[in-house]
XYZ file of C-alpha atoms in Angstrom:
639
model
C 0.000 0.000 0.000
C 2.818 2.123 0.218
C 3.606 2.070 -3.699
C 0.148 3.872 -3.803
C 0.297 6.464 -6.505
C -2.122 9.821 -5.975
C -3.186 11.388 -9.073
C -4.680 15.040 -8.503
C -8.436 15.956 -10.088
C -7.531 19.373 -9.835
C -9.668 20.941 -13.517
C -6.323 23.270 -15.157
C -7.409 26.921 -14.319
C -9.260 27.873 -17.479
C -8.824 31.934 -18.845
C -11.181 34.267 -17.929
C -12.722 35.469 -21.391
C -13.742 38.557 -20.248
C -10.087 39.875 -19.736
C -9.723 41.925 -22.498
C -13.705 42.877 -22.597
C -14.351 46.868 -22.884
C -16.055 46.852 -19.811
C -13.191 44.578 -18.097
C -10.897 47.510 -19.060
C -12.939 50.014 -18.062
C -13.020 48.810 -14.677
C -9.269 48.474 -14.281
C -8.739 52.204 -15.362
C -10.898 53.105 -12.560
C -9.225 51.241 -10.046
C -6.278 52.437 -11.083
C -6.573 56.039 -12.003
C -10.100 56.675 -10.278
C -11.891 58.245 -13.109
C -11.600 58.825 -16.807
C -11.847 62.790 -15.497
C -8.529 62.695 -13.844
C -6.901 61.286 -16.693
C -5.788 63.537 -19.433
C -2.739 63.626 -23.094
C -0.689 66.151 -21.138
C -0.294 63.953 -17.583
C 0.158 60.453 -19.307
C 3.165 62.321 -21.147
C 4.571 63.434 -17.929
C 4.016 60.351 -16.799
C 5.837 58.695 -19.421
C 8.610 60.680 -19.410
C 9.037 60.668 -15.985
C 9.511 56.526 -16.247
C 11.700 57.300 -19.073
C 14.032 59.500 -16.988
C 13.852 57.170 -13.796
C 12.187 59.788 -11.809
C 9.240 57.552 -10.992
C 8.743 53.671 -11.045
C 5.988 51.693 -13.017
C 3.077 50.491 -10.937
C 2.305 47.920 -13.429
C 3.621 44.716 -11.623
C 1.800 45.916 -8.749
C -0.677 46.751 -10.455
C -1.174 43.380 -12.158
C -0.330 41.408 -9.305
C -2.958 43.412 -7.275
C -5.453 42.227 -10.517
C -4.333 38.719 -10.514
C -4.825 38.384 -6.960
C -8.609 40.035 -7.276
C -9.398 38.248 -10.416
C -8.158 34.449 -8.441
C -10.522 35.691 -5.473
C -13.101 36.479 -7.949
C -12.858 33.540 -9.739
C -12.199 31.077 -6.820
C -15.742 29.887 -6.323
C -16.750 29.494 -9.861
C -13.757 27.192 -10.405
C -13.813 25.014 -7.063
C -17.331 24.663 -8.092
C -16.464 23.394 -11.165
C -13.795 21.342 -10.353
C -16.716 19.639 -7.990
C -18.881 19.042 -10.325
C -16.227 17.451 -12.589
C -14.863 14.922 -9.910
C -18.845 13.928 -9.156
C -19.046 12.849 -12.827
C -15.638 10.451 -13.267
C -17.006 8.864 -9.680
C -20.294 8.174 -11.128
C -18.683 6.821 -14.293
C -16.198 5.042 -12.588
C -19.156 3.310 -10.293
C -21.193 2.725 -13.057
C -18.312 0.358 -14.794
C -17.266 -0.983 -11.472
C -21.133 -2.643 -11.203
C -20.871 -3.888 -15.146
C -17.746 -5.238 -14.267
C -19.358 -7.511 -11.175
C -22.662 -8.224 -13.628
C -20.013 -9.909 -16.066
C -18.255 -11.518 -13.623
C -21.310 -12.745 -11.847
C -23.014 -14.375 -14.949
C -19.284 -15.824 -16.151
C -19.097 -17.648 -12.577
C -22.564 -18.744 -12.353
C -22.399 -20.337 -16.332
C -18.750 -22.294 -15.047
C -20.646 -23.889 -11.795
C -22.186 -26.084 -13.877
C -18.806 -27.910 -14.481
C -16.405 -26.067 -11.989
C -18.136 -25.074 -9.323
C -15.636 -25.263 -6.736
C -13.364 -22.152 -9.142
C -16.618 -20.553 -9.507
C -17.468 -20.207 -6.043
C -14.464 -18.259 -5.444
C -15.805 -15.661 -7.864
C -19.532 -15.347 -7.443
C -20.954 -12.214 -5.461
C -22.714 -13.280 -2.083
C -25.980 -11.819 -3.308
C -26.236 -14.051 -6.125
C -25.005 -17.317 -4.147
C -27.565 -16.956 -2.164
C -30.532 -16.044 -4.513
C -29.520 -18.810 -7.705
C -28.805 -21.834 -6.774
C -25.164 -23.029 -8.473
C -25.443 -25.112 -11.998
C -28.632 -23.417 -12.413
C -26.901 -22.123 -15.894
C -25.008 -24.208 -18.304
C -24.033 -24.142 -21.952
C -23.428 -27.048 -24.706
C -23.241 -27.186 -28.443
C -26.245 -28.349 -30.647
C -26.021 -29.814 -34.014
C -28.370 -28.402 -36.915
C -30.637 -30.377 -38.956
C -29.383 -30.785 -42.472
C -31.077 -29.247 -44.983
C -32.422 -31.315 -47.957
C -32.910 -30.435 -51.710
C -36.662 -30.464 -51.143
C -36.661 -27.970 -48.149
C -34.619 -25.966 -50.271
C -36.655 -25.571 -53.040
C -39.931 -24.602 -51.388
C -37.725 -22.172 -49.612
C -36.344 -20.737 -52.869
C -40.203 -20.795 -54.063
C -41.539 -18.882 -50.968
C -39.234 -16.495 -51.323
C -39.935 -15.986 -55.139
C -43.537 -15.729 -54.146
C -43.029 -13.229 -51.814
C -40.826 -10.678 -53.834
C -43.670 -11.549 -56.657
C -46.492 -10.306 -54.371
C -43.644 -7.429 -53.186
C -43.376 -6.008 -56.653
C -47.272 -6.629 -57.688
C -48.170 -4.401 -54.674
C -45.518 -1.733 -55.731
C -46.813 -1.594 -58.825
C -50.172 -1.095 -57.454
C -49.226 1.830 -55.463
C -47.261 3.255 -58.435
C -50.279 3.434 -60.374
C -52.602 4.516 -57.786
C -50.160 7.471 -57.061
C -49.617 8.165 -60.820
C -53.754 8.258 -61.071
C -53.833 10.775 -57.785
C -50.918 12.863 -59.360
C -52.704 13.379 -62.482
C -56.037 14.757 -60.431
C -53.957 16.763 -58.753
C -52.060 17.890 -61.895
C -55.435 18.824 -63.026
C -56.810 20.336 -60.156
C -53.502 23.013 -59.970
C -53.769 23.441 -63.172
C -57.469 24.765 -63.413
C -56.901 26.451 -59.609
C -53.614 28.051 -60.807
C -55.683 29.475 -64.197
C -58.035 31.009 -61.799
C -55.596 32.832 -59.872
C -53.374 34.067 -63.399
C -56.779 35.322 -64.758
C -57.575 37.124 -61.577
C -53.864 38.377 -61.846
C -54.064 39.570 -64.787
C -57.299 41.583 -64.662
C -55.457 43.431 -61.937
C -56.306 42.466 -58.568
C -53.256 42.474 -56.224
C -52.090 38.930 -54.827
C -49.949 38.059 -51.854
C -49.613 35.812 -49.274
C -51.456 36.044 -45.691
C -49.731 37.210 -43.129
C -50.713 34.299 -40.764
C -50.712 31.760 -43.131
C -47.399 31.911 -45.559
C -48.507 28.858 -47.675
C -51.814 30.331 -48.517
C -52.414 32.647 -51.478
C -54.374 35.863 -50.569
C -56.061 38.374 -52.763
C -56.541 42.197 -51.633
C -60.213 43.260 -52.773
C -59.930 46.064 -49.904
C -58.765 49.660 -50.427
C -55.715 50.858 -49.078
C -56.852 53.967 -47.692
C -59.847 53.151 -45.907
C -59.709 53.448 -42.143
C -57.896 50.179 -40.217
C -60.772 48.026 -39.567
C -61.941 48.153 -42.763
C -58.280 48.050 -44.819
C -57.366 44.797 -42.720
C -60.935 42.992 -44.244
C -59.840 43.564 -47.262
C -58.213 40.480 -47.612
C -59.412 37.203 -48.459
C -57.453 33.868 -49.140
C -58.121 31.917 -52.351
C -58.427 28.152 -51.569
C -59.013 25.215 -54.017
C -62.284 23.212 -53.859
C -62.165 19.714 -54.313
C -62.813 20.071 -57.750
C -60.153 22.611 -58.199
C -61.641 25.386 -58.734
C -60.485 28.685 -56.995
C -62.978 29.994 -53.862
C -62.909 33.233 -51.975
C -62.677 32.368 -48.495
C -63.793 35.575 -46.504
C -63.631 34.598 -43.105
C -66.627 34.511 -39.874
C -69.390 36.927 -40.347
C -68.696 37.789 -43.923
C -70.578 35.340 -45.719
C -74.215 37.797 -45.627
C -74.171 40.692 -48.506
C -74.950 43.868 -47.708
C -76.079 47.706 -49.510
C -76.361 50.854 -48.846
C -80.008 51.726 -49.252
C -81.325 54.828 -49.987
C -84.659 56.227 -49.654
C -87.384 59.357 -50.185
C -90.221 58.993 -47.455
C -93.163 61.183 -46.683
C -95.269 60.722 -43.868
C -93.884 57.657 -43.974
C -94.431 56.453 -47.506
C -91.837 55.227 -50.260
C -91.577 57.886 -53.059
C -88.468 56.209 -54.345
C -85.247 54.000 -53.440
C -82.340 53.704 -54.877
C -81.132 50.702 -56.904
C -80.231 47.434 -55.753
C -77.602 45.083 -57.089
C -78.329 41.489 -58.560
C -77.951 39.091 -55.653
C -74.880 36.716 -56.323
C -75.416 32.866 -56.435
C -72.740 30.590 -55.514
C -73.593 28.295 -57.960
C -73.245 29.847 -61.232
C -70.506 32.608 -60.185
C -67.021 33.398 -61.133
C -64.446 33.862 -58.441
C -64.116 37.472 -59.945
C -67.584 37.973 -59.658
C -66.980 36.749 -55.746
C -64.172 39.620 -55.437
C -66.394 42.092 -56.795
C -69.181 41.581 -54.445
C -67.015 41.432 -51.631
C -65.800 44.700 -52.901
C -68.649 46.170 -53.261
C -69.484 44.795 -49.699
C -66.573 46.040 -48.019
C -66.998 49.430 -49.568
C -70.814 49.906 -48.771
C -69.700 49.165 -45.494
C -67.502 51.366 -44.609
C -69.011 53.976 -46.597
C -71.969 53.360 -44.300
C -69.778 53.888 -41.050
C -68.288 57.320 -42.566
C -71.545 58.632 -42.614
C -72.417 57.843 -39.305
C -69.360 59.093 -37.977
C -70.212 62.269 -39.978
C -74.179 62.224 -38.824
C -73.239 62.348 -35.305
C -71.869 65.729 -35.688
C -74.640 67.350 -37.847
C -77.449 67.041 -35.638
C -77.686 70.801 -35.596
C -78.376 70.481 -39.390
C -81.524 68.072 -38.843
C -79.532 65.284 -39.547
C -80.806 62.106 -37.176
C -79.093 59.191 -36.250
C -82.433 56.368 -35.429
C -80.509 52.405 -34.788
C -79.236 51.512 -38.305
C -80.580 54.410 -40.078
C -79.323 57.697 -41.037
C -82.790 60.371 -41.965
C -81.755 64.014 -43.799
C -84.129 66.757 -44.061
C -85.645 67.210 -47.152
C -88.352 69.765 -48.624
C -92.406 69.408 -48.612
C -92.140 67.238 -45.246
C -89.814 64.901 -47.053
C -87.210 63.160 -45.375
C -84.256 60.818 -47.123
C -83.103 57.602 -44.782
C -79.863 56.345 -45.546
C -79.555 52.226 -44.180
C -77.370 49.300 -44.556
C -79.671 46.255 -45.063
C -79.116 42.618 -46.382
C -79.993 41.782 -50.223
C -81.974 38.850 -49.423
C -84.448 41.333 -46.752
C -85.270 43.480 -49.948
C -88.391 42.756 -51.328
C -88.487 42.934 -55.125
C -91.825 45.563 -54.430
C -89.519 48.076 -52.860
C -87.647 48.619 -56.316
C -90.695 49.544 -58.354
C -91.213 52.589 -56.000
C -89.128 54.802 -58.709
C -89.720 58.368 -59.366
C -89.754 58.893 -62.994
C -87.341 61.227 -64.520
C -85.513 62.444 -61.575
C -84.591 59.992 -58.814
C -83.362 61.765 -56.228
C -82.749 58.380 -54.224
C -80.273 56.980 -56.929
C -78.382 60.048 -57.444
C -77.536 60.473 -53.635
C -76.671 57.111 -53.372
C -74.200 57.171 -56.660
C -72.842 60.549 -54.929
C -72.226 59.339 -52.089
C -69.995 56.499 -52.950
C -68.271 58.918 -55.351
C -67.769 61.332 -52.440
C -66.199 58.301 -50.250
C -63.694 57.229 -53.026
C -62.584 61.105 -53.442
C -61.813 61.164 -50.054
C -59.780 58.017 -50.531
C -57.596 59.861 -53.014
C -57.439 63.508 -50.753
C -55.735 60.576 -47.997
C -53.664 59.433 -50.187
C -52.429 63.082 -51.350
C -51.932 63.454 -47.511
C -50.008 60.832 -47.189
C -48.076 61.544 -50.351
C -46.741 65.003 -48.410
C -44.187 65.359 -46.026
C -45.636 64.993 -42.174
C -45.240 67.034 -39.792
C -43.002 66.826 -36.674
C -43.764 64.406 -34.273
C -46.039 65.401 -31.215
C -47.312 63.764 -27.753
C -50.945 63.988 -29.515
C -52.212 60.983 -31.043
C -53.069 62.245 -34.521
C -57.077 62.095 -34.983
C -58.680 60.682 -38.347
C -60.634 63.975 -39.761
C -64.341 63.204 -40.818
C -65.147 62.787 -44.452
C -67.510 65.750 -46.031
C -69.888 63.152 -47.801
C -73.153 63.955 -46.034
C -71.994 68.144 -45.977
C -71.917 68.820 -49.829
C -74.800 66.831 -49.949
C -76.775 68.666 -47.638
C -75.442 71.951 -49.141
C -76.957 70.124 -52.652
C -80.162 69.566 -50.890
C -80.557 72.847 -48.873
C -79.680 74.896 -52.164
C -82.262 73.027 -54.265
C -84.962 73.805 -51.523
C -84.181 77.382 -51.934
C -84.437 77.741 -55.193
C -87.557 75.454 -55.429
C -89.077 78.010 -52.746
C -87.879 80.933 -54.708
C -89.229 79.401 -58.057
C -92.818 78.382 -56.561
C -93.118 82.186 -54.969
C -92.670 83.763 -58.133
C -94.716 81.012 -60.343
C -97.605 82.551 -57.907
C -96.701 86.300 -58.536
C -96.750 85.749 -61.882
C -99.927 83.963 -61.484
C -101.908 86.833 -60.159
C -100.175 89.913 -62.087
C -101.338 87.886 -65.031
C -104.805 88.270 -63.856
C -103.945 92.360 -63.577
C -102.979 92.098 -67.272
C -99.519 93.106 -66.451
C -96.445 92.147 -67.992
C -93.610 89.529 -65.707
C -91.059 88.099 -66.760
C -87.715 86.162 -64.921
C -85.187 83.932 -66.331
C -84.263 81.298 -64.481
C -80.677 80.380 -65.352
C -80.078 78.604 -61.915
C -82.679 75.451 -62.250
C -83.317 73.343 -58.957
C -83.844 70.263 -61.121
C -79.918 71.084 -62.457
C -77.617 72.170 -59.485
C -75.051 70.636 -61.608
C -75.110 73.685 -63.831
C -73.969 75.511 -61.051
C -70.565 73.891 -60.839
C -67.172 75.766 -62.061
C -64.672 73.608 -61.309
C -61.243 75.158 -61.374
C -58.900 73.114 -63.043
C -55.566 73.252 -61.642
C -52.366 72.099 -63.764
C -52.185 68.277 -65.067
C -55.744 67.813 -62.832
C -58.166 65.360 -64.646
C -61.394 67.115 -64.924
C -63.183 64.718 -62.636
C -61.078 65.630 -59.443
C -61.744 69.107 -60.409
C -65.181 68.196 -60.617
C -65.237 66.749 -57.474
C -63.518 69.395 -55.674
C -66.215 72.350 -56.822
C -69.048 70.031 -54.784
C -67.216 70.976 -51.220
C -67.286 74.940 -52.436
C -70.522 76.993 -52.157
C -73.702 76.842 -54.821
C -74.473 79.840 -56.015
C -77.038 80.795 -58.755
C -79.081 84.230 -59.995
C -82.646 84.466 -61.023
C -83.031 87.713 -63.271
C -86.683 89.420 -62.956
C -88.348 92.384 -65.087
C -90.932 94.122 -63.367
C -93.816 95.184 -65.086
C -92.880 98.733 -65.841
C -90.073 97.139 -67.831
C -87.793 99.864 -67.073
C -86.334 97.990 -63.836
C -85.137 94.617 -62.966
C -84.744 92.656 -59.914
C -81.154 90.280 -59.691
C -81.453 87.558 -56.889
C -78.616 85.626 -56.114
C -78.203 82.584 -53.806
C -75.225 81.213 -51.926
C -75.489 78.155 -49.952
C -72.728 77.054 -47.797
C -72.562 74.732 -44.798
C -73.896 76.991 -42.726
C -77.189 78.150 -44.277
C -78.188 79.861 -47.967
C -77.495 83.915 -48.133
C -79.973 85.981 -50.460
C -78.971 89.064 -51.986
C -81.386 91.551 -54.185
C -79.798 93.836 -56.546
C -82.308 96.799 -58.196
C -81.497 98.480 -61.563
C -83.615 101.433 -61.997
C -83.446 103.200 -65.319
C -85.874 106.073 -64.530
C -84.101 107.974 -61.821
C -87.731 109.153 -60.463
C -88.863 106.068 -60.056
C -89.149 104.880 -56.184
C -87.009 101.838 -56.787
C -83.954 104.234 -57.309
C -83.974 105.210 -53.627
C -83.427 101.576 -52.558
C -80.238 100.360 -51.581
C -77.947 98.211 -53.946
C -76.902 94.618 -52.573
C -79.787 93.686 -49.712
C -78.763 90.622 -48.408
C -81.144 88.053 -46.272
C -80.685 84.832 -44.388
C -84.132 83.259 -44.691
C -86.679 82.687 -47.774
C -89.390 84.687 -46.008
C -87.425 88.276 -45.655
C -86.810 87.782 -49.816
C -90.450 87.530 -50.227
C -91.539 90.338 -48.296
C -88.233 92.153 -50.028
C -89.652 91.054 -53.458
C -93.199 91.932 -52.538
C -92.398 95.748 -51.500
C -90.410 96.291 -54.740
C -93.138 95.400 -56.685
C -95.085 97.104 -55.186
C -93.302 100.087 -55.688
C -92.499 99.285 -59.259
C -96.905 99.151 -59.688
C -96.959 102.640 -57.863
C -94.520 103.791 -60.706
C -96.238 102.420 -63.360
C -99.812 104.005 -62.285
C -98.532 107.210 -61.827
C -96.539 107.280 -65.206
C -99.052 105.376 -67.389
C -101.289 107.730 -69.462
C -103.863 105.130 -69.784
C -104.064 105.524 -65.665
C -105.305 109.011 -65.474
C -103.661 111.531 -63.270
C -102.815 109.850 -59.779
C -99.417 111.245 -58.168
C -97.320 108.970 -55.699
C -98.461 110.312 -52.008
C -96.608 107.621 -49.860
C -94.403 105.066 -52.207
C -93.476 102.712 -49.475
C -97.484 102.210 -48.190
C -98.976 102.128 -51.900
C -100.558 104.965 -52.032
C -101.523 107.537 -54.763
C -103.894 110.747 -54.854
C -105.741 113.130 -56.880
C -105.942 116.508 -56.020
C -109.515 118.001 -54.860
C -110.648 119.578 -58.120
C -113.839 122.069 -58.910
C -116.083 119.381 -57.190
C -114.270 119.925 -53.882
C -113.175 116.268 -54.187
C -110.270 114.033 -53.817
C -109.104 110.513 -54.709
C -106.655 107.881 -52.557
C -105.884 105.072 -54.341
C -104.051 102.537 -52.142
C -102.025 99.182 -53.541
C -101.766 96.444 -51.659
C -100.417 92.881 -52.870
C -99.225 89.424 -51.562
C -98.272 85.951 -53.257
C -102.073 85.327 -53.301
C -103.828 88.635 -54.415
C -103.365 91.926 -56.024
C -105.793 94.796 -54.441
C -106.424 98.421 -55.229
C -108.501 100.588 -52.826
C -110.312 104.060 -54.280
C -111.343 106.548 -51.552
C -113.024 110.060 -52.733
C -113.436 112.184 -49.798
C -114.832 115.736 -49.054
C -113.182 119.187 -49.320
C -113.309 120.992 -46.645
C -112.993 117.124 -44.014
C -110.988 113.839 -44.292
C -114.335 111.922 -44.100
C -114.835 109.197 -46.718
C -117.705 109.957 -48.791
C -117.500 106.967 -51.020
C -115.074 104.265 -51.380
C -114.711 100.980 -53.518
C -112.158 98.281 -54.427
C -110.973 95.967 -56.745
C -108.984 92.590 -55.943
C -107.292 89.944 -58.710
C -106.915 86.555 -57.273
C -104.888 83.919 -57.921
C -107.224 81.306 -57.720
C -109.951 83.234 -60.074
C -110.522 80.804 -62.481
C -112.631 81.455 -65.603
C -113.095 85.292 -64.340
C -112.937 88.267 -66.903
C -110.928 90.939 -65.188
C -109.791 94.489 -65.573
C -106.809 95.354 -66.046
C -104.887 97.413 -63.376
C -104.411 100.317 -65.610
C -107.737 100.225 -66.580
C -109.315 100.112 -62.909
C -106.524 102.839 -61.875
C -108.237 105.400 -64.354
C -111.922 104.017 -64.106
C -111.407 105.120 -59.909
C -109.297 108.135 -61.304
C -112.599 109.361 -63.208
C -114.329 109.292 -59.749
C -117.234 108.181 -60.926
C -118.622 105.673 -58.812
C -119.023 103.606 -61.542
C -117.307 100.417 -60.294
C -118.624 100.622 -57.332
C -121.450 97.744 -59.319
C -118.185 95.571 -60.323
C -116.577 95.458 -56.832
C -114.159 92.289 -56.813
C -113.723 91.779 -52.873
């Protein structure tokens, strides 16, 4: 035992490969020299040259022994635990062979006790003497049968039989997968058709972001808001039969349309069209991707002006469930809803107005508005942004349901405007006077209205588009019926309302209608009337007093009507008062006494609008039958 040999496990001290690290360094120059502050060109030249000379003595032994000594303190405990861990694994291999080594030995000793089992016992284990008894295991050779001619044939014959059967059912499988191959040859070829024609009529493929093995096509635009951009595409997936299918997702499977609609008091006047429902028997995949297009776009064109209704309510727009309602003239009211195809009855779409269907034309506006506000995002986009701020930039409203209001709200005026004067003209025709107004600004047309300004290389259509968001404005030209003065209306409507302004031109400088002001301007329909009504009225004064066929009235009080005669001989005198609305024109004949006010006899004469089948005087006429004073119409009062 004294011949032992000792062989250390000590692991050889590995090198630390963080020594030459940056941060490593860093540290050391901070122990060293404190900070990276104190250290500076000029005093590590002194420094230098002070070694150089001998004046002062390197530190760097010191310094390194100092670092050798903190580094082997630092990395003491991460090598002794290594080394550890090391010397646990040779013992456990080195017990592991020790025990294979006694499991050999053990079953070598107990096969040899069948014939030596005195030499065996020496080398069995205790636990397995006393658990197996000895000569329990032996060993001896055993001669094979020989093989004869006949056992080798049938063996040679089994095994030919086998590789037969072997090959048949290769063969089998070859031809099965050479039929399934050709299907599937087919099937790609027909799906792969699909997807070049869809390619090629210019819808954009790619693959889905989830899915990287599945082929996608975009049907969505690219400017619509998130929710709506990230629907807009659908993966293209073969059928059995190979044909391409649009695969749209949960929820998306149920068409849907903008509908739109003119009620009154609750009745249909008209609704706007409705497309063919699709059938997925007989379709097209493109016909698919256009539907779902058309789907996606009612959609969100549906949510824009929602977003847009909520902040119009001060216009009379209301927001009822799934239904948008706009103001409209004549207690009409337009309701905007998204509704499924197969809800809409095929009765709905014969409620048409013939000629001009308001219903179709907002609805085609509409969508036209929501694509041109597409393309002003994209111009956005297209410009450089602005610098970054804390705010979370807000997505701006589209105007879709403003210009059409403004569209609306302008064609009420002018209807208004148009049905006053139709009356006017109704009853100064009865007076036999003259009335004339050209109407170059049509309610039925506010299209004609529109002077788009064309910028540089714009198409004419975005020019188009951008006159709808600017204000309508339109003139209706009038002659009075002294013919020597006209009346100039013109109409702005904006966003916030429709502005009237009046222009007079006065070509007889006596005539009352020269003292009025140039340029009146009025906010509501009703202060134009009343406007319109009081220059006529002073036009008719005018025209008595100038007419010869009249007789000799002067103007006493333009502004109130009125005209006089002076007391003659007879110590009488004649008032003659005008008075006129959109419904009747009236003239009132007073002859009173010299020497008092009192009325001694008095008479009038009114034209109606709704006289119908009436012969009636003319106003001339009945201005110098009460300028006689005779009395004499007193028998043909109208009143």
């Amino acid at each position: 035992m004294a011949d032992q040999l000792s062989l250390p496990l000590q692991a050889w001290p590995a090198k630390d490969p963080n020594e030459n690290s940056l941060p490593y360094l860093i540290s050391r120059i901070n122990a060293q020299r404190g900070s990276f502050r104190n250290i500076t060109e000029e005093s590590l030249q002194e420094e230098i040259e002070a070694i150089e000379t001998g004046q002062a003595q390197p530190e760097l032994e010191n310094t390194a022994l100092s670092d050798s000594e903190d580094d082997d303190a630092h990395d003491a405990t991460p090598q002794t635990e290594d080394v550890q861990h090391a010397r646990g694994e040779i013992l456990k291999f080195i017990a592991q062979a020790q025990w294979e080594n006694v499991y050999a030995l053990d079953f070598i000793s107990l096969l040899l006790s069948k014939h030596t089992p005195k030499q065996a016992e020496v080398s069995i284990s205790p636990v397995l003497k006393q658990n197996v008894p000895m000569g329990s295991v032996a060993a001896e050779l055993v001669q094979l049968p020989p093989i004869t001619e006949t056992k080798r044939r049938d063996d040679s014959l089994v095994s030919t039989g086998w590789k037969l059967q072997s090959l048949k059912s290769a063969s089998d499988s070859l031809l099965r997968s050479a039929t399934r191959l050709e299907k599937e040859l087919e099937q790609e070829t027909r799906y792969w058709d699909q997807v070049l024609a869809i390619k090629e009529k210019g819808w954009s493929l790619c693959r889905l972001p989830r899915e990287k093995h599945t082929l996608g096509v975009r049907y969505g635009f690219s400017e619509a808001s998130r929710e709506f951009r990230d629907r807009g595409l659908a993966a293209l997936r073969r059928t059995e039969g190979g044909k391409a299918s649009l695969d749209l997702g949960i929820g998306t499977s149920i068409s849907r349309i903008l509908r739109v609609q003119v009620q009154k008091n609750a009745e249909i006047l008209s609704t706007s069209r409705v497309r063919k429902v699709r059938f997925d028997n007989d379709e097209s995949i493109e016909s698919s991707i256009l539907q779902a297009r058309n789907d996606i776009f009612d959609e969100e064109l549906f949510h824009e002006l929602h977003r847009e209704a909520r902040s119009l309510t001060n216009r009379g727009v209301r927001c009822l469930g799934n239904m948008i309602i706009l103001p409209m003239e004549d207690e009409k009211q337009i309701v905007i809803e998204l509704v499924n195809i197969g809800d809409i009855e095929p009765e709905e779409q014969e409620k048409r107005s013939p000629g001009f269907d308001i219903a179709e034309i907002l609805a085609v506006a509409s969508r036209i508005l929501l694509t041109y506000a597409h393309r002003e995002s994209l111009n956005r986009r297209s410009q450089p942004q602005p610098p970054l701020t804390e705010r979370r930039a807000q997505r701006p409203l589209y105007p879709i349901l403003r210009p059409i209001l403004v569209h609306l709200q302008y064609r009420s005026a002018l209807t208004d405007l148009e049905y006053f004067l139709m009356r006017l003209g109704t009853v100064l025709a009865k007076a036999k006077l003259s009335w004339t107004w050209d109407n170059s600004s049509s309610a039925q047309d506010t299209l004609k209205t529109l002077s788009p300004t064309l910028q540089p290389n714009q198409p004419f259509v975005e020019g188009l588009l951008q006159s709808l968001h600017t204000p309508l404005q339109g003139s209706i030209a009038l002659t009075l019926p002294s013919t020597s003065s006209r009346l100039t209306i013109h109409t702005r409507t904006h966003a916030m309302g429709t502005e009237y302004k009046v222009d007079v031109s006065a070509s007889n400088p006596n005539s009352p209608l020269s003292t009025i002001p140039q340029g009146s301007h009025f906010s509501s329909i009703s202060n134009v009337e009343d406007h319109i009504l009081h220059l006529l009225s002073l036009d008719l004064v005018s025209l008595i007093e100038t007419s010869p066929d009249s007789g000799n009235w002067i103007i006493a009080s333009p502004h109130t009507g009125q005209l006089r005669i002076d007391r003659g001989s007879d110590g009488r005198g004649h008032i003659l008062e005008l008075s006129m609305d959109e419904e009747a024109l009236q003239l009132q004949w007073n002859a009173m006494y010299q020497l008092s006010d009192e009325v001694e006899s008095e008479a009038a004469y009114v034209w109606r609008k709704d006289d119908v089948g009436k012969e009636s005087r003319g106003l001339l006429e009945t201005a110098k039958t009460f300028a006689d004073g005779t009395g004499s119409l007193r028998a043909e009062e109208s009143g």
